[in-house]
XYZ file of C-alpha atoms in Angstrom:
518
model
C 17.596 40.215 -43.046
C 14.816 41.454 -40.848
C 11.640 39.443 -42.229
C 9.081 38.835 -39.382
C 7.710 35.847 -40.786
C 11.383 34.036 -40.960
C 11.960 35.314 -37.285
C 8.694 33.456 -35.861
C 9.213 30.561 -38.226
C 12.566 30.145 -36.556
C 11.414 30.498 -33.277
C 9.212 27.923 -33.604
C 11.388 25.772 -34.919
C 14.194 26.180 -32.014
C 11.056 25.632 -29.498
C 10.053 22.443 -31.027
C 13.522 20.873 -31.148
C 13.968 22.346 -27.739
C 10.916 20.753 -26.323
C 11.460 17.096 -28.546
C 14.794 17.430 -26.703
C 13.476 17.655 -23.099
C 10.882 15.535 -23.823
C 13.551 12.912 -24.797
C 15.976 13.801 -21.674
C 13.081 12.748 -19.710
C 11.873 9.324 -21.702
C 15.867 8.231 -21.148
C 15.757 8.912 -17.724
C 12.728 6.966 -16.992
C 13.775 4.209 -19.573
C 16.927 3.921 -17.638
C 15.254 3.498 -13.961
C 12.476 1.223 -15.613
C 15.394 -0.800 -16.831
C 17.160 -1.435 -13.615
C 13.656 -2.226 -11.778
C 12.993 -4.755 -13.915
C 16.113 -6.701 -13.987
C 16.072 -6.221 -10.034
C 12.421 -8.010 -10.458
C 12.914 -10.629 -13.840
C 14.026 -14.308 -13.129
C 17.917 -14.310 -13.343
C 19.068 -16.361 -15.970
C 21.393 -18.542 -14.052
C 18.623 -19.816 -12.066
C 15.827 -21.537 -15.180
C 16.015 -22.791 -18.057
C 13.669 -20.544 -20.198
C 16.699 -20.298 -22.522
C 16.761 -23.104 -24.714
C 19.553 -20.872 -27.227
C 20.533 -17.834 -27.989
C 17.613 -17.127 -30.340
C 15.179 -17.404 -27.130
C 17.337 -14.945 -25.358
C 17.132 -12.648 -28.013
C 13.305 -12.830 -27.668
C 13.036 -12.414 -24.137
C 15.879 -9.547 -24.416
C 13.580 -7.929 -26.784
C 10.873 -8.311 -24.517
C 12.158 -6.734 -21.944
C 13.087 -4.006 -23.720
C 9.964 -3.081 -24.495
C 8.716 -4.415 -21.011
C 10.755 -1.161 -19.956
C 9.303 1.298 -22.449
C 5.445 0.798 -21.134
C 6.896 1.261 -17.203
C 8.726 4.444 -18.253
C 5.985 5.191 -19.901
C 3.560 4.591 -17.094
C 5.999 6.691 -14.740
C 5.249 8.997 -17.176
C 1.544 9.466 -16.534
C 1.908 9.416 -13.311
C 4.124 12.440 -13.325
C 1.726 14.022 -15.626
C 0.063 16.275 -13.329
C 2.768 16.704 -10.347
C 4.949 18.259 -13.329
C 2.080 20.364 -14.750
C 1.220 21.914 -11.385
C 5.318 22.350 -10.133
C 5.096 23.908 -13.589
C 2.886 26.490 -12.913
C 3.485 27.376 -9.617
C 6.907 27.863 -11.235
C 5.706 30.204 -13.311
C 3.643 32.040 -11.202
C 6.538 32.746 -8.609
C 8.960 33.804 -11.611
C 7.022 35.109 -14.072
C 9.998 37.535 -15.993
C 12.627 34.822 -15.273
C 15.544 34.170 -18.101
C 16.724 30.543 -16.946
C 12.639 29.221 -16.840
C 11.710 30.422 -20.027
C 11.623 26.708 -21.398
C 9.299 25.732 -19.440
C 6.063 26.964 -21.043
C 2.635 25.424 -21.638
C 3.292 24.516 -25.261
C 6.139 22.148 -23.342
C 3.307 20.562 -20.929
C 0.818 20.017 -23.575
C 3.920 18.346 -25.303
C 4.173 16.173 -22.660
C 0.720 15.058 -22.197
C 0.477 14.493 -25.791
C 3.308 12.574 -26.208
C 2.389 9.896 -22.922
C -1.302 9.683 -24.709
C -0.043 8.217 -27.806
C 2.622 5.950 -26.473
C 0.224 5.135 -23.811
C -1.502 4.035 -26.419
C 1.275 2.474 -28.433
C 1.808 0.263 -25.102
C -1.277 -0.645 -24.785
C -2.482 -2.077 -28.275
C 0.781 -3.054 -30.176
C 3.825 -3.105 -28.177
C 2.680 -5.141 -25.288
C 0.138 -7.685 -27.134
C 2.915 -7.728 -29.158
C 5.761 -8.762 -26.378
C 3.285 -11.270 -24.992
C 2.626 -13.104 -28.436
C 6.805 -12.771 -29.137
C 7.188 -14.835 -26.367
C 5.000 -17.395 -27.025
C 6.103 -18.061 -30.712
C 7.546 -20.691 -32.149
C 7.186 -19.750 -35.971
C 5.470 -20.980 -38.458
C 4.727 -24.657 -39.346
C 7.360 -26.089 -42.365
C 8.903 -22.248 -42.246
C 12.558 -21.730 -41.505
C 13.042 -21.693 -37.813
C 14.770 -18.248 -36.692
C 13.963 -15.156 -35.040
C 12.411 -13.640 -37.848
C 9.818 -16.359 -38.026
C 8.649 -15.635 -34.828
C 8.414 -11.651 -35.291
C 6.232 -12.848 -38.408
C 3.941 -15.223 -36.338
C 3.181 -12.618 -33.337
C 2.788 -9.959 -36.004
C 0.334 -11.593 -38.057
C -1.939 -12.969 -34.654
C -1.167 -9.246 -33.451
C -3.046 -7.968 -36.889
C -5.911 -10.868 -36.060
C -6.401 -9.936 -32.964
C -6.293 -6.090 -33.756
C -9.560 -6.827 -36.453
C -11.706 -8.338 -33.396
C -11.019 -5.707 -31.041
C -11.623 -3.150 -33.762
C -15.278 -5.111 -34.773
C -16.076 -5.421 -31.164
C -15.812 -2.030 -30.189
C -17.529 -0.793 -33.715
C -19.975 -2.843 -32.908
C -20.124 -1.820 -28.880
C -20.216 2.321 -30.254
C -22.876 1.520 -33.220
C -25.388 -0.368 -30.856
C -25.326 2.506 -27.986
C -24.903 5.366 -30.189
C -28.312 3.806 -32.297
C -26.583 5.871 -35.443
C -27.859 4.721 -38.509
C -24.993 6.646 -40.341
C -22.396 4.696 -37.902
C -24.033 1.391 -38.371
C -23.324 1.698 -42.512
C -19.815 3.067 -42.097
C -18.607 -0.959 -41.382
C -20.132 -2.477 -44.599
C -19.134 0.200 -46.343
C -16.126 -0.106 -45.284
C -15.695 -4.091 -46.084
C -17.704 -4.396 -48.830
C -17.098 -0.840 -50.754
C -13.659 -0.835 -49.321
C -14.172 2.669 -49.299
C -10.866 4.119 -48.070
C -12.606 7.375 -46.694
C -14.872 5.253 -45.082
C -12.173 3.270 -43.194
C -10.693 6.443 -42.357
C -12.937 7.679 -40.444
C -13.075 4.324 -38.297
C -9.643 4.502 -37.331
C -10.309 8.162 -36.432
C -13.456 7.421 -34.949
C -13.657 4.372 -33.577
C -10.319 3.940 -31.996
C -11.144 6.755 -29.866
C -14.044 5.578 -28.680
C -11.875 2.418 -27.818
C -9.485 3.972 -25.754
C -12.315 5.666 -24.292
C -13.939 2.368 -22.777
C -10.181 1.297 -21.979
C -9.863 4.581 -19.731
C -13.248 4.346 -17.944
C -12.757 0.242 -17.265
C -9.307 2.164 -15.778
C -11.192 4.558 -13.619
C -13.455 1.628 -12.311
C -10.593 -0.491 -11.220
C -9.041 2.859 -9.247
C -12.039 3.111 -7.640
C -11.908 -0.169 -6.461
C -8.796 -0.641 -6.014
C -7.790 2.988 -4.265
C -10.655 1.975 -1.211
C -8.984 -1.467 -0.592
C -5.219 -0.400 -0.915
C -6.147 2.367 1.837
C -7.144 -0.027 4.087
C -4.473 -2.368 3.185
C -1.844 0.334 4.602
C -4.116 1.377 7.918
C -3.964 -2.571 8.375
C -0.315 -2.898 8.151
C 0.538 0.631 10.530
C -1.752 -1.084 12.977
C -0.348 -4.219 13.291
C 3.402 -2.824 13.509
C 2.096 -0.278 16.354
C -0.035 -2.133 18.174
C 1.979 -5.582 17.834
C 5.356 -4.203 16.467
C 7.761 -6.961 15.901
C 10.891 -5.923 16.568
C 9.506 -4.991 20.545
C 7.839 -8.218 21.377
C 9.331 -11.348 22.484
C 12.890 -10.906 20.673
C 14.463 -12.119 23.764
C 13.398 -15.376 23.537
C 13.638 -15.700 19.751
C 17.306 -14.426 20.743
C 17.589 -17.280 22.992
C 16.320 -20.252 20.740
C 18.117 -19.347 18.471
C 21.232 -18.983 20.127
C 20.659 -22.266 21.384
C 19.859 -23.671 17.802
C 23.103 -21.948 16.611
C 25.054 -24.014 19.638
C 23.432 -27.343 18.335
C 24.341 -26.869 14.852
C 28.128 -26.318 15.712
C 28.161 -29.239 18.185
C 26.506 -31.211 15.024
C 29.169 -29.779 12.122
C 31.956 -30.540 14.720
C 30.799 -34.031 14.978
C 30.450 -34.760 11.729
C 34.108 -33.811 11.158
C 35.784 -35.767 14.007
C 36.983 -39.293 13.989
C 33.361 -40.346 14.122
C 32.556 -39.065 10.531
C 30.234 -40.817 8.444
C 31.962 -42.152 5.183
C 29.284 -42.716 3.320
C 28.194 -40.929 0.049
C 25.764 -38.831 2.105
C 27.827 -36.968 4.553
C 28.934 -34.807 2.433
C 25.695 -33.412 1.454
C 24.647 -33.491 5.256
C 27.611 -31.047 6.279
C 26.941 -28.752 3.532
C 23.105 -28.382 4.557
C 24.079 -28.024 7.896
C 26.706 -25.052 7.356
C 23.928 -23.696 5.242
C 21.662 -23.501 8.267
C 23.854 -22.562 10.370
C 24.675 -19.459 8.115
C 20.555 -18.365 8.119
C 20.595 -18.827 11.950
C 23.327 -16.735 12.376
C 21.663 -14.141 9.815
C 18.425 -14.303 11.738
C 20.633 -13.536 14.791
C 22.197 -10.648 13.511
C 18.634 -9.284 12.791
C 17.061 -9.572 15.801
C 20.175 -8.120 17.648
C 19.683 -4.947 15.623
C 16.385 -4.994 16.189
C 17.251 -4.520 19.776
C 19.295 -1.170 19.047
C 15.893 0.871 18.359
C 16.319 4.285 19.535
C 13.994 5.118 22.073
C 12.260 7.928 19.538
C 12.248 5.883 16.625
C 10.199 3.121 19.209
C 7.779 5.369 20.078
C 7.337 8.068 17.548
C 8.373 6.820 14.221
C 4.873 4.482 13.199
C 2.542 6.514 15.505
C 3.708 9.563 13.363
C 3.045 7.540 10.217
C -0.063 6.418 11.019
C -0.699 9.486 11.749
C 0.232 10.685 8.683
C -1.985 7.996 6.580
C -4.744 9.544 8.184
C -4.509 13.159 7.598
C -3.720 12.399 3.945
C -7.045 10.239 3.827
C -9.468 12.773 5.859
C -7.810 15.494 3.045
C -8.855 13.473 -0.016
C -11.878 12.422 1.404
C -12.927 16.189 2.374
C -11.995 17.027 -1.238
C -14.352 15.050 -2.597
C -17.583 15.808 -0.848
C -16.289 19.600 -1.894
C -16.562 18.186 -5.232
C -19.417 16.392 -5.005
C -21.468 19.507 -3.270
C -20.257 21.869 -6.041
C -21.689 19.314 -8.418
C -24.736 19.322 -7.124
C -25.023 22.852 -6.665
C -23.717 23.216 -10.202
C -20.927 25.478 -9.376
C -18.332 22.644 -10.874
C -17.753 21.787 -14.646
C -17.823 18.911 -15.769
C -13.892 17.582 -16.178
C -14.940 16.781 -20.483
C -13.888 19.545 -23.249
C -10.695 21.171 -21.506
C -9.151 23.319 -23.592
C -5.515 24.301 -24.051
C -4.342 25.246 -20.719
C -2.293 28.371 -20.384
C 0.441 28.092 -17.257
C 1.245 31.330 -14.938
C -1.903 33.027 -14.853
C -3.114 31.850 -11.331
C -2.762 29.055 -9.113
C -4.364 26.001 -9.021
C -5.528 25.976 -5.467
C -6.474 29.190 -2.784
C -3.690 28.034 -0.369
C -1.340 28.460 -2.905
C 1.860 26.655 -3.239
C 1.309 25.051 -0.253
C -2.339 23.471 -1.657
C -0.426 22.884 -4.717
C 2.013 20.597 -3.072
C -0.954 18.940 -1.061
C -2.400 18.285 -4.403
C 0.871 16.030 -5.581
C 1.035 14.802 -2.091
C -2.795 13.357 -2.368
C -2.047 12.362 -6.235
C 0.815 10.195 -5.901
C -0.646 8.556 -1.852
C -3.681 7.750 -4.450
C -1.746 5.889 -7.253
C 0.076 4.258 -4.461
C -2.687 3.228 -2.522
C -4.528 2.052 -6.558
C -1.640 -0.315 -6.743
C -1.091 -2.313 -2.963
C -4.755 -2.636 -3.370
C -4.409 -4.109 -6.972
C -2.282 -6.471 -5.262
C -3.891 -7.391 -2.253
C -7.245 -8.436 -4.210
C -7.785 -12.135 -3.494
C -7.255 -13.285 -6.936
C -5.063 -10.893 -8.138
C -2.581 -11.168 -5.536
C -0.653 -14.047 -7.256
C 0.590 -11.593 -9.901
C 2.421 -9.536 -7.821
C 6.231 -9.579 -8.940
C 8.876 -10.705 -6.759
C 12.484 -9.969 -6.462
C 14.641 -12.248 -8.663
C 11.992 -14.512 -9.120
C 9.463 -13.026 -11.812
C 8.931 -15.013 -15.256
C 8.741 -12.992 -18.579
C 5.016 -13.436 -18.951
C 4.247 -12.079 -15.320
C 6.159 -8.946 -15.811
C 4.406 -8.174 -19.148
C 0.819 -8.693 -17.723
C 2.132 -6.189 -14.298
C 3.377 -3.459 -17.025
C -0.063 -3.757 -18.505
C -1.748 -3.041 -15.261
C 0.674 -0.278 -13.977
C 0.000 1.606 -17.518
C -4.022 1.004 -16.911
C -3.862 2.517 -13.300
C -0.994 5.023 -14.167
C -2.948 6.298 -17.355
C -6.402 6.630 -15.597
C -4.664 8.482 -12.845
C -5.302 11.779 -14.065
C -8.745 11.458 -15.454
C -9.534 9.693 -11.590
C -7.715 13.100 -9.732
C -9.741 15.818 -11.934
C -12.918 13.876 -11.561
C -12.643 13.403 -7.875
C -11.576 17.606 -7.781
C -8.099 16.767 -6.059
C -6.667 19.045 -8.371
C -8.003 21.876 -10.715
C -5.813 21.360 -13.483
C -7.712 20.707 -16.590
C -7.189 17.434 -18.301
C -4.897 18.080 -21.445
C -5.107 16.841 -24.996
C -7.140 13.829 -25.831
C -7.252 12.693 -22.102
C -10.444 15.117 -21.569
C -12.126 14.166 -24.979
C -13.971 10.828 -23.318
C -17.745 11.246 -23.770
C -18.299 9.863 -20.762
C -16.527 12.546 -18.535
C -19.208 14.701 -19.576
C -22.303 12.251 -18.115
C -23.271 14.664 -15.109
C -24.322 11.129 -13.133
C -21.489 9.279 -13.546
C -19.418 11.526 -12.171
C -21.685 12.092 -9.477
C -22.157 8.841 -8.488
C -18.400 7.748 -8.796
C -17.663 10.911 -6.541
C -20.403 9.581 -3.954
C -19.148 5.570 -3.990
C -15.434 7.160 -3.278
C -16.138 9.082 -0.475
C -18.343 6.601 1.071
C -15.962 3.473 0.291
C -12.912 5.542 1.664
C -14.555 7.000 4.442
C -15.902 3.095 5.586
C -12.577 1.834 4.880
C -10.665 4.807 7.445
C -13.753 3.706 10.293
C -13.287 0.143 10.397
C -9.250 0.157 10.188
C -8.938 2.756 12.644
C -9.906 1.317 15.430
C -10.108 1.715 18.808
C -6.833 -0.103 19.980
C -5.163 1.773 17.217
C -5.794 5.060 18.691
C -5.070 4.156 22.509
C -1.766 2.486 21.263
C -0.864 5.537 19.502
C -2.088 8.295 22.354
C -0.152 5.867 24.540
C 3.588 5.731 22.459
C 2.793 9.439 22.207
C 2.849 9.708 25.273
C 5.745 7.772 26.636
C 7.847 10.051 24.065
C 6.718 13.204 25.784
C 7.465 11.659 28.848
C 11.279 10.483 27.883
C 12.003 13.412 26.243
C 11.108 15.353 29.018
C 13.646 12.641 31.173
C 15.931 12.902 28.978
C 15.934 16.538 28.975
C 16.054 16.868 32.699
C 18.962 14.233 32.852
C 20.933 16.130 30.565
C 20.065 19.421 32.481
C 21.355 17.449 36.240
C 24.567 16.622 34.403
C 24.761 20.399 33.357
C 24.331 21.241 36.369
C 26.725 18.988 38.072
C 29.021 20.058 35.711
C 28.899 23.735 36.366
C 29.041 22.615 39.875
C 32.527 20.469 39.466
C 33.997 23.890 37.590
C 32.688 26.099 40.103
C 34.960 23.564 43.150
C 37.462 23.907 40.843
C 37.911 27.415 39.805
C 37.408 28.242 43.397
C 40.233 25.718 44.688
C 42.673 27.284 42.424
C 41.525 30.705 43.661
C 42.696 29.124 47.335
């Protein structure tokens, strides 16, 4: 039966279950490598006594189940835009191609759509949510069990829903100065006009999320500047006073000697001069104990001492190296930015439409710019987060290996999803990239205040740019001109060694052929 309209109806049905399906491939993949992060990070639970019964290991199970839905989903965000522009440079280089036809621009805007709501999800229900779980007891008088604590977090979840809700009506009536806006509440509670309260879920929450982005974009920008320097710091430090090239002879040595002390002490204690009391025991034990870290910490060092001669000299010099061309990029990009603002050449990142992929590329160099735009994407979400975590007062939330309580982890996948979800709005309105902000992500009001963008472009460039002058200092840069240079110089040794044993060894044939010849 040849009807057109039941030919494109089909189609578009096989491309949305197509799309749902790679948009769920994805989610399990992430879900799964959220999953074993967090159990490498989350307090084992062998080693405290958070579970008084099975019912509380339920609830913390549950918790960090959805503990790993906001991370995947904040690996998610972050892999908004490298996706989008690997997309269309895709695209661009196979246009007529049979095995890339899936990947179209309906499947991007997909994408972005679907890490917007559950972004959102995260943020307001499921992780308030996992937070209150945990701290639940149920009910006064009620039947203890799990579902009295599901009925306890939901109902302070709903309470503390209302407030937010007021607050930010409140917050969006008093700056808007609408009359019309400052009736829809009452209406709303004393009509209970369902239209009304309509259009404050569809207004208001919006506006919410809005405020939630931009406090986002504030903490990158103060974050980004810090983490930068946080990294220059560290690359200093291991070039110009690496660790494994200074003094590791004569940690070698004391603890060599330590580890000879120890023995002599274990083999005393278990002569004929042992001590029978009740204590002995317990002294033996710690002493094995430390004589097993000594011996660890020997190990170390001596493999510290195996450091190829390139790896000495070239391998932190290189990275440093590195940090800084990545940092002089972004910073160049924004003062582009910021000129063509000025100049009025730029738009404004607010009211992107629906972008179409495979029509050009996204930056002059080509694929080449593109993958300097993922390159200076991802080196900024890293650099958002070590500087999250090197703040003075922040610091004590960082997670730890095998030691992390369920609390801690729930407040770090609430910051991760903050950074990871203002990441794009923070890369189009610094210019690092030209692709335009999909779906609700460019709908903020604010991305279309001409001032604020200008002046968050300006405190960027100039916080960055202080932050690269102060950490790169002048001992960096003779340290790393002189490892530089002792590389050029031993490879050039090691090249003429390797050319005298050639030599010599053309030399031994030539005797030898010539002998025979004899």
């Amino acid at each position: 039966m040849d009807d057109p309209e039941v030919t494109i109806q089909e189609q578009m049905f096989h491309n949305a279950v197509r799309e749902l399906i790679i948009s769920l491939l994805l989610f399990i993949l992430l879900y799964v490598v959220s999953y074993v992060t967090l159990c490498q990070f989350r307090k084992r639970a062998d080693n405290e006594d958070m579970y008084a019964g099975e019912e509380d290991a339920a609830v913390y199970r549950i918790s960090l189940w959805l503990c790993t839905g906001t991370l995947s989903v904040s690996v998610g965000a972050v892999l908004l835009l490298p996706i989008s522009i690997i997309s269309n440079e895709v695209l661009l280089l196979y246009p007529d191609s049979y095995y890339i036809k899936w990947l179209n621009s309906s499947l991007i805007q997909g994408l972005w759509n679907h890490v917007f709501f559950f972004s959102n999800l995260a943020l307001f229900i499921l992780m308030p949510f996992a937070y209150f779980f945990t701290e639940a007891e149920g009910f006064s008088g009620s039947r203890k069990g799990l579902m009295s604590r599901v009925k306890e977090a939901s109902l302070v979840l709903f309470l503390l829903g209302i407030l937010v809700l007021g607050l930010a009506y409140v917050a969006s009536a008093i700056i808007s100065g609408d009359e019309k806006t400052k009736q829809t509440l009452s209406a709303c509670i004393l009509e209970l006009n369902s239209r009304k309260c309509v259009d404050v879920w569809h207004e208001h929450l919006p506006y919410l999320y809005s405020c939630i982005s931009f406090i986002g974009v504030l903490v990158l920008l103060m974050c980004t500047p810090v983490g930068v320097a946080r990294m220059f710091t560290v690359m200093g430090q291991l070039i110009v006073k690496p660790q494994f090239l200074r003094g590791i002879e004569d940690q070698l040595s004391t603890l060599r000697l330590e580890e000879e002390n120890l023995l002599r002490k274990i083999t005393y204690r278990n002569g004929p001069c042992q001590i029978s009391n009740g204590h002995g025991h317990s002294s033996i034990e710690t002493l094995i104990e430390t004589l097993e870290d000594t011996r660890e910490a020997i190990k170390m060092l001596e493999s510290r001492q195996h450091i190829s001669f390139w790896r000495r000299n070239l391998c932190y010099p290189l990275v440093m190296l590195l940090l800084l061309a990545i940092t002089v990029f972004s910073i160049l990009i924004v003062l582009q930015n910021t000129f063509l603002l000025l100049v009025g050449t730029k738009s404004l990142p607010r009211g992107a439409s629906d972008t179409v992929l495979g029509i050009s590329s996204l930056s002059s160099f080509g694929s080449i710019g593109a993958a300097l735009q993922i390159v200076v994407i991802l080196y900024l979400m890293v650099a958002s987060v070590v500087g999250f975590y090197s703040l003075p007062y922040l610091r004590n939330l960082q997670p730890r290996r095998g030691d992390t309580a369920m609390v801690k982890i729930i407040m770090n996948c609430v910051v991760l999803l903050l950074l990871s979800s203002a990441l794009p709005i923070l890369s189009k309105t610094l210019g690092i990239t030209n692709f335009d902000l999909v779906g609700n992500f460019g709908s903020m009001d604010w991305l279309g205040n001409f001032y604020i963008i200008f002046l968050y472009n300006i405190l960027f460039a100039v916080s960055t740019a202080l932050c690269l002058f102060t950490k790169f200092t002048g001992a960096v840069r003779r340290e790393i001109y002189d490892r530089l240079k002792a590389a050029v110089q031993g490879g050039k040794k090691v090249s003429a060694m390797s050319h005298g044993v050639g030599s010599a060894a053309n030399l031994t044939n030539g005797k030898t052929e010539s002998m025979k010849e004899e």
